[in-house]
């Protein structure tokens, strides 16, 4: 059981590393690609329905694109730090979970051995 727990922990840390790398790659991209979103939104087939149910959605989309470009531009400069912090948090959650599972297995084995001896 412990081998399974720690094998899954290694797999989890590997996934954390891949996610941190993907986050780093995303943050290092040029945020100008977000500028295409309002133009693409003009070609939506259900634009009249959006205008009816969400008036002003185009202005909101324009504001969200500007905010996302600013945020990605800011985070792009700090991408290595953000990716490292993300990896550290993710890996610590995986290791804490594996540690708690290991502790619970050890305690359950000790309790079952005590019951078998009695």
mmCIF file of N, CA and C in Angstrom, residues 2-80:
data_model
loop_
_atom_site.group_PDB
_atom_site.id
_atom_site.type_symbol
_atom_site.label_atom_id
_atom_site.label_comp_id
_atom_site.label_asym_id
_atom_site.label_seq_id
_atom_site.Cartn_x
_atom_site.Cartn_y
_atom_site.Cartn_z
ATOM 1 N N UNK A 2 1.943 1.201 0.747
ATOM 2 C CA UNK A 2 2.827 2.370 0.802
ATOM 3 C C UNK A 2 3.522 2.606 -0.537
ATOM 4 N N UNK A 3 3.834 1.524 -1.231
ATOM 5 C CA UNK A 3 4.459 1.684 -2.553
ATOM 6 C C UNK A 3 3.492 2.367 -3.507
ATOM 7 N N UNK A 4 2.214 1.997 -3.433
ATOM 8 C CA UNK A 4 1.209 2.631 -4.271
ATOM 9 C C UNK A 4 1.059 4.111 -3.933
ATOM 10 N N UNK A 5 1.020 4.423 -2.657
ATOM 11 C CA UNK A 5 0.869 5.824 -2.233
ATOM 12 C C UNK A 5 2.023 6.662 -2.763
ATOM 13 N N UNK A 6 3.239 6.182 -2.578
ATOM 14 C CA UNK A 6 4.383 6.998 -2.977
ATOM 15 C C UNK A 6 4.622 6.971 -4.480
ATOM 16 N N UNK A 7 4.177 5.919 -5.147
ATOM 17 C CA UNK A 7 4.228 5.922 -6.617
ATOM 18 C C UNK A 7 3.267 6.961 -7.180
ATOM 19 N N UNK A 8 2.082 7.040 -6.596
ATOM 20 C CA UNK A 8 1.133 8.069 -7.014
ATOM 21 C C UNK A 8 1.629 9.476 -6.653
ATOM 22 N N UNK A 9 2.360 9.586 -5.550
ATOM 23 C CA UNK A 9 2.933 10.882 -5.187
ATOM 24 C C UNK A 9 3.983 11.314 -6.211
ATOM 25 N N UNK A 10 4.802 10.377 -6.660
ATOM 26 C CA UNK A 10 5.799 10.706 -7.692
ATOM 27 C C UNK A 10 5.097 11.111 -8.981
ATOM 28 N N UNK A 11 4.040 10.392 -9.342
ATOM 29 C CA UNK A 11 3.262 10.755 -10.517
ATOM 30 C C UNK A 11 2.637 12.145 -10.352
ATOM 31 N N UNK A 12 2.136 12.443 -9.158
ATOM 32 C CA UNK A 12 1.560 13.755 -8.895
ATOM 33 C C UNK A 12 2.588 14.873 -8.992
ATOM 34 N N UNK A 13 3.776 14.644 -8.494
ATOM 35 C CA UNK A 13 4.829 15.661 -8.587
ATOM 36 C C UNK A 13 5.256 15.851 -10.037
ATOM 37 N N UNK A 14 5.264 14.765 -10.801
ATOM 38 C CA UNK A 14 5.576 14.884 -12.224
ATOM 39 C C UNK A 14 4.521 15.724 -12.937
ATOM 40 N N UNK A 15 3.259 15.482 -12.614
ATOM 41 C CA UNK A 15 2.193 16.293 -13.202
ATOM 42 C C UNK A 15 2.288 17.752 -12.766
ATOM 43 N N UNK A 16 2.688 17.985 -11.526
ATOM 44 C CA UNK A 16 2.888 19.367 -11.059
ATOM 45 C C UNK A 16 3.984 20.054 -11.867
ATOM 46 N N UNK A 17 5.053 19.329 -12.147
ATOM 47 C CA UNK A 17 6.148 19.903 -12.935
ATOM 48 C C UNK A 17 5.681 20.217 -14.351
ATOM 49 N N UNK A 18 4.895 19.325 -14.950
ATOM 50 C CA UNK A 18 4.387 19.587 -16.295
ATOM 51 C C UNK A 18 3.431 20.778 -16.312
ATOM 52 N N UNK A 19 2.582 20.879 -15.302
ATOM 53 C CA UNK A 19 1.670 22.024 -15.225
ATOM 54 C C UNK A 19 2.428 23.330 -15.001
ATOM 55 N N UNK A 20 3.472 23.287 -14.188
ATOM 56 C CA UNK A 20 4.279 24.488 -13.973
ATOM 57 C C UNK A 20 4.982 24.900 -15.258
ATOM 58 N N UNK A 21 5.474 23.927 -16.004
ATOM 59 C CA UNK A 21 6.106 24.242 -17.286
ATOM 60 C C UNK A 21 5.098 24.845 -18.255
ATOM 61 N N UNK A 22 3.885 24.278 -18.307
ATOM 62 C CA UNK A 22 2.848 24.814 -19.196
ATOM 63 C C UNK A 22 2.449 26.224 -18.771
ATOM 64 N N UNK A 23 2.364 26.472 -17.467
ATOM 65 C CA UNK A 23 2.053 27.819 -16.987
ATOM 66 C C UNK A 23 3.156 28.795 -17.376
ATOM 67 N N UNK A 24 4.397 28.370 -17.245
ATOM 68 C CA UNK A 24 5.520 29.214 -17.640
ATOM 69 C C UNK A 24 5.460 29.539 -19.133
ATOM 70 N N UNK A 25 5.171 28.519 -19.944
ATOM 71 C CA UNK A 25 5.092 28.734 -21.395
ATOM 72 C C UNK A 25 3.938 29.670 -21.744
ATOM 73 N N UNK A 26 2.814 29.530 -21.063
ATOM 74 C CA UNK A 26 1.670 30.402 -21.310
ATOM 75 C C UNK A 26 1.968 31.840 -20.907
ATOM 76 N N UNK A 27 2.626 32.015 -19.776
ATOM 77 C CA UNK A 27 2.922 33.367 -19.311
ATOM 78 C C UNK A 27 3.979 34.055 -20.157
ATOM 79 N N UNK A 28 4.849 33.293 -20.788
ATOM 80 C CA UNK A 28 5.886 33.890 -21.623
ATOM 81 C C UNK A 28 5.399 34.258 -23.019
ATOM 82 N N UNK A 29 4.172 33.854 -23.362
ATOM 83 C CA UNK A 29 3.631 34.189 -24.684
ATOM 84 C C UNK A 29 3.340 35.687 -24.775
ATOM 85 N N UNK A 30 3.357 36.193 -25.989
ATOM 86 C CA UNK A 30 3.026 37.588 -26.222
ATOM 87 C C UNK A 30 1.519 37.778 -26.024
ATOM 88 N N UNK A 31 1.106 38.690 -25.137
ATOM 89 C CA UNK A 31 -0.330 38.855 -24.880
ATOM 90 C C UNK A 31 -1.095 39.513 -26.025
ATOM 91 N N UNK A 32 -0.438 39.845 -27.111
ATOM 92 C CA UNK A 32 -1.130 40.497 -28.230
ATOM 93 C C UNK A 32 -2.126 39.565 -28.907
ATOM 94 N N UNK A 33 -1.971 38.253 -28.742
ATOM 95 C CA UNK A 33 -2.903 37.314 -29.369
ATOM 96 C C UNK A 33 -4.314 37.461 -28.820
ATOM 97 N N UNK A 34 -4.432 38.025 -27.626
ATOM 98 C CA UNK A 34 -5.766 38.245 -27.059
ATOM 99 C C UNK A 34 -6.526 39.348 -27.784
ATOM 100 N N UNK A 35 -5.813 40.197 -28.504
ATOM 101 C CA UNK A 35 -6.461 41.283 -29.233
ATOM 102 C C UNK A 35 -7.372 40.793 -30.354
ATOM 103 N N UNK A 36 -7.220 39.538 -30.767
ATOM 104 C CA UNK A 36 -8.079 38.980 -31.822
ATOM 105 C C UNK A 36 -9.459 38.590 -31.316
ATOM 106 N N UNK A 37 -9.644 38.487 -30.010
ATOM 107 C CA UNK A 37 -10.921 38.008 -29.475
ATOM 108 C C UNK A 37 -12.121 38.896 -29.818
ATOM 109 N N UNK A 38 -12.042 40.224 -29.696
ATOM 110 C CA UNK A 38 -13.221 41.023 -30.060
ATOM 111 C C UNK A 38 -13.614 40.874 -31.527
ATOM 112 N N UNK A 39 -12.639 40.749 -32.418
ATOM 113 C CA UNK A 39 -12.951 40.546 -33.831
ATOM 114 C C UNK A 39 -13.620 39.208 -34.070
ATOM 115 N N UNK A 40 -13.169 38.194 -33.354
ATOM 116 C CA UNK A 40 -13.795 36.884 -33.474
ATOM 117 C C UNK A 40 -15.203 36.887 -32.885
ATOM 118 N N UNK A 41 -15.414 37.671 -31.845
ATOM 119 C CA UNK A 41 -16.744 37.737 -31.228
ATOM 120 C C UNK A 41 -17.758 38.402 -32.156
ATOM 121 N N UNK A 42 -17.300 39.244 -33.062
ATOM 122 C CA UNK A 42 -18.217 39.885 -34.010
ATOM 123 C C UNK A 42 -18.821 38.875 -34.983
ATOM 124 N N UNK A 43 -18.170 37.744 -35.161
ATOM 125 C CA UNK A 43 -18.640 36.734 -36.108
ATOM 126 C C UNK A 43 -19.412 35.601 -35.437
ATOM 127 N N UNK A 44 -19.813 35.768 -34.187
ATOM 128 C CA UNK A 44 -20.580 34.727 -33.508
ATOM 129 C C UNK A 44 -21.951 34.576 -34.151
ATOM 130 N N UNK A 45 -22.418 33.351 -34.330
ATOM 131 C CA UNK A 45 -23.709 33.160 -35.002
ATOM 132 C C UNK A 45 -24.896 33.584 -34.142
ATOM 133 N N UNK A 46 -24.780 33.599 -32.851
ATOM 134 C CA UNK A 46 -25.891 33.949 -31.973
ATOM 135 C C UNK A 46 -25.692 35.314 -31.317
ATOM 136 N N UNK A 47 -25.125 36.235 -32.053
ATOM 137 C CA UNK A 47 -24.813 37.555 -31.528
ATOM 138 C C UNK A 47 -26.074 38.323 -31.118
ATOM 139 N N UNK A 48 -27.184 38.162 -31.839
ATOM 140 C CA UNK A 48 -28.414 38.865 -31.479
ATOM 141 C C UNK A 48 -28.931 38.384 -30.125
ATOM 142 N N UNK A 49 -28.830 37.099 -29.893
ATOM 143 C CA UNK A 49 -29.254 36.549 -28.598
ATOM 144 C C UNK A 49 -28.402 37.071 -27.464
ATOM 145 N N UNK A 50 -27.102 37.179 -27.688
ATOM 146 C CA UNK A 50 -26.221 37.746 -26.662
ATOM 147 C C UNK A 50 -26.558 39.209 -26.406
ATOM 148 N N UNK A 51 -26.844 39.952 -27.479
ATOM 149 C CA UNK A 51 -27.228 41.357 -27.300
ATOM 150 C C UNK A 51 -28.517 41.480 -26.502
ATOM 151 N N UNK A 52 -29.426 40.542 -26.710
ATOM 152 C CA UNK A 52 -30.704 40.592 -26.014
ATOM 153 C C UNK A 52 -30.554 40.246 -24.526
ATOM 154 N N UNK A 53 -29.822 39.166 -24.229
ATOM 155 C CA UNK A 53 -29.711 38.700 -22.851
ATOM 156 C C UNK A 53 -28.594 39.386 -22.058
ATOM 157 N N UNK A 54 -27.541 39.800 -22.724
ATOM 158 C CA UNK A 54 -26.414 40.455 -22.062
ATOM 159 C C UNK A 54 -26.082 41.756 -22.788
ATOM 160 N N UNK A 55 -26.868 42.804 -22.557
ATOM 161 C CA UNK A 55 -26.555 44.065 -23.243
ATOM 162 C C UNK A 55 -25.199 44.606 -22.753
ATOM 163 N N UNK A 56 -24.413 45.051 -23.680
ATOM 164 C CA UNK A 56 -23.098 45.592 -23.339
ATOM 165 C C UNK A 56 -22.022 44.531 -23.214
ATOM 166 N N UNK A 57 -22.260 43.322 -23.746
ATOM 167 C CA UNK A 57 -21.271 42.263 -23.607
ATOM 168 C C UNK A 57 -20.021 42.551 -24.416
ATOM 169 N N UNK A 58 -20.157 43.333 -25.488
ATOM 170 C CA UNK A 58 -18.976 43.640 -26.297
ATOM 171 C C UNK A 58 -18.030 44.585 -25.560
ATOM 172 N N UNK A 59 -18.591 45.545 -24.844
ATOM 173 C CA UNK A 59 -17.741 46.437 -24.049
ATOM 174 C C UNK A 59 -17.073 45.674 -22.914
ATOM 175 N N UNK A 60 -17.835 44.757 -22.319
ATOM 176 C CA UNK A 60 -17.269 43.937 -21.250
ATOM 177 C C UNK A 60 -16.144 43.051 -21.783
ATOM 178 N N UNK A 61 -16.333 42.487 -22.963
ATOM 179 C CA UNK A 61 -15.293 41.669 -23.590
ATOM 180 C C UNK A 61 -14.061 42.511 -23.901
ATOM 181 N N UNK A 62 -14.275 43.731 -24.388
ATOM 182 C CA UNK A 62 -13.148 44.615 -24.685
ATOM 183 C C UNK A 62 -12.374 44.946 -23.409
ATOM 184 N N UNK A 63 -13.097 45.228 -22.332
ATOM 185 C CA UNK A 63 -12.453 45.523 -21.058
ATOM 186 C C UNK A 63 -11.705 44.285 -20.538
ATOM 187 N N UNK A 64 -12.315 43.094 -20.661
ATOM 188 C CA UNK A 64 -11.682 41.867 -20.183
ATOM 189 C C UNK A 64 -10.419 41.546 -20.979
ATOM 190 N N UNK A 65 -10.441 41.811 -22.283
ATOM 191 C CA UNK A 65 -9.255 41.566 -23.105
ATOM 192 C C UNK A 65 -8.125 42.503 -22.695
ATOM 193 N N UNK A 66 -8.450 43.764 -22.458
ATOM 194 C CA UNK A 66 -7.415 44.711 -22.016
ATOM 195 C C UNK A 66 -6.840 44.311 -20.668
ATOM 196 N N UNK A 67 -7.718 43.898 -19.745
ATOM 197 C CA UNK A 67 -7.250 43.471 -18.424
ATOM 198 C C UNK A 67 -6.392 42.210 -18.526
ATOM 199 N N UNK A 68 -6.797 41.266 -19.372
ATOM 200 C CA UNK A 68 -6.024 40.038 -19.532
ATOM 201 C C UNK A 68 -4.668 40.318 -20.184
ATOM 202 N N UNK A 69 -4.640 41.243 -21.151
ATOM 203 C CA UNK A 69 -3.361 41.601 -21.776
ATOM 204 C C UNK A 69 -2.433 42.245 -20.756
ATOM 205 N N UNK A 70 -2.980 43.112 -19.914
ATOM 206 C CA UNK A 70 -2.152 43.750 -18.886
ATOM 207 C C UNK A 70 -1.648 42.702 -17.902
ATOM 208 N N UNK A 71 -2.546 41.812 -17.470
ATOM 209 C CA UNK A 71 -2.170 40.797 -16.491
ATOM 210 C C UNK A 71 -1.140 39.831 -17.054
ATOM 211 N N UNK A 72 -1.328 39.383 -18.290
ATOM 212 C CA UNK A 72 -0.345 38.488 -18.899
ATOM 213 C C UNK A 72 0.978 39.201 -19.159
ATOM 214 N N UNK A 73 0.915 40.490 -19.503
ATOM 215 C CA UNK A 73 2.148 41.251 -19.679
ATOM 216 C C UNK A 73 2.912 41.386 -18.375
ATOM 217 N N UNK A 74 2.183 41.631 -17.289
ATOM 218 C CA UNK A 74 2.826 41.744 -15.985
ATOM 219 C C UNK A 74 3.348 40.397 -15.522
ATOM 220 N N UNK A 75 2.517 39.362 -15.647
ATOM 221 C CA UNK A 75 2.917 38.039 -15.174
ATOM 222 C C UNK A 75 4.016 37.449 -16.053
ATOM 223 N N UNK A 76 4.088 37.867 -17.309
ATOM 224 C CA UNK A 76 5.137 37.361 -18.185
ATOM 225 C C UNK A 76 6.517 37.752 -17.716
ATOM 226 N N UNK A 77 6.632 38.912 -17.102
ATOM 227 C CA UNK A 77 7.934 39.322 -16.580
ATOM 228 C C UNK A 77 8.314 38.522 -15.347
ATOM 229 N N UNK A 78 7.318 38.048 -14.616
ATOM 230 C CA UNK A 78 7.569 37.272 -13.406
ATOM 231 C C UNK A 78 7.284 35.789 -13.616
ATOM 232 N N UNK A 79 7.302 35.328 -14.857
ATOM 233 C CA UNK A 79 6.917 33.948 -15.171
ATOM 234 C C UNK A 79 7.757 32.900 -14.438
ATOM 235 N N UNK A 80 9.073 33.035 -14.355
ATOM 236 C CA UNK A 80 9.831 32.001 -13.637
ATOM 237 C C UNK A 80 9.450 31.909 -12.157
#
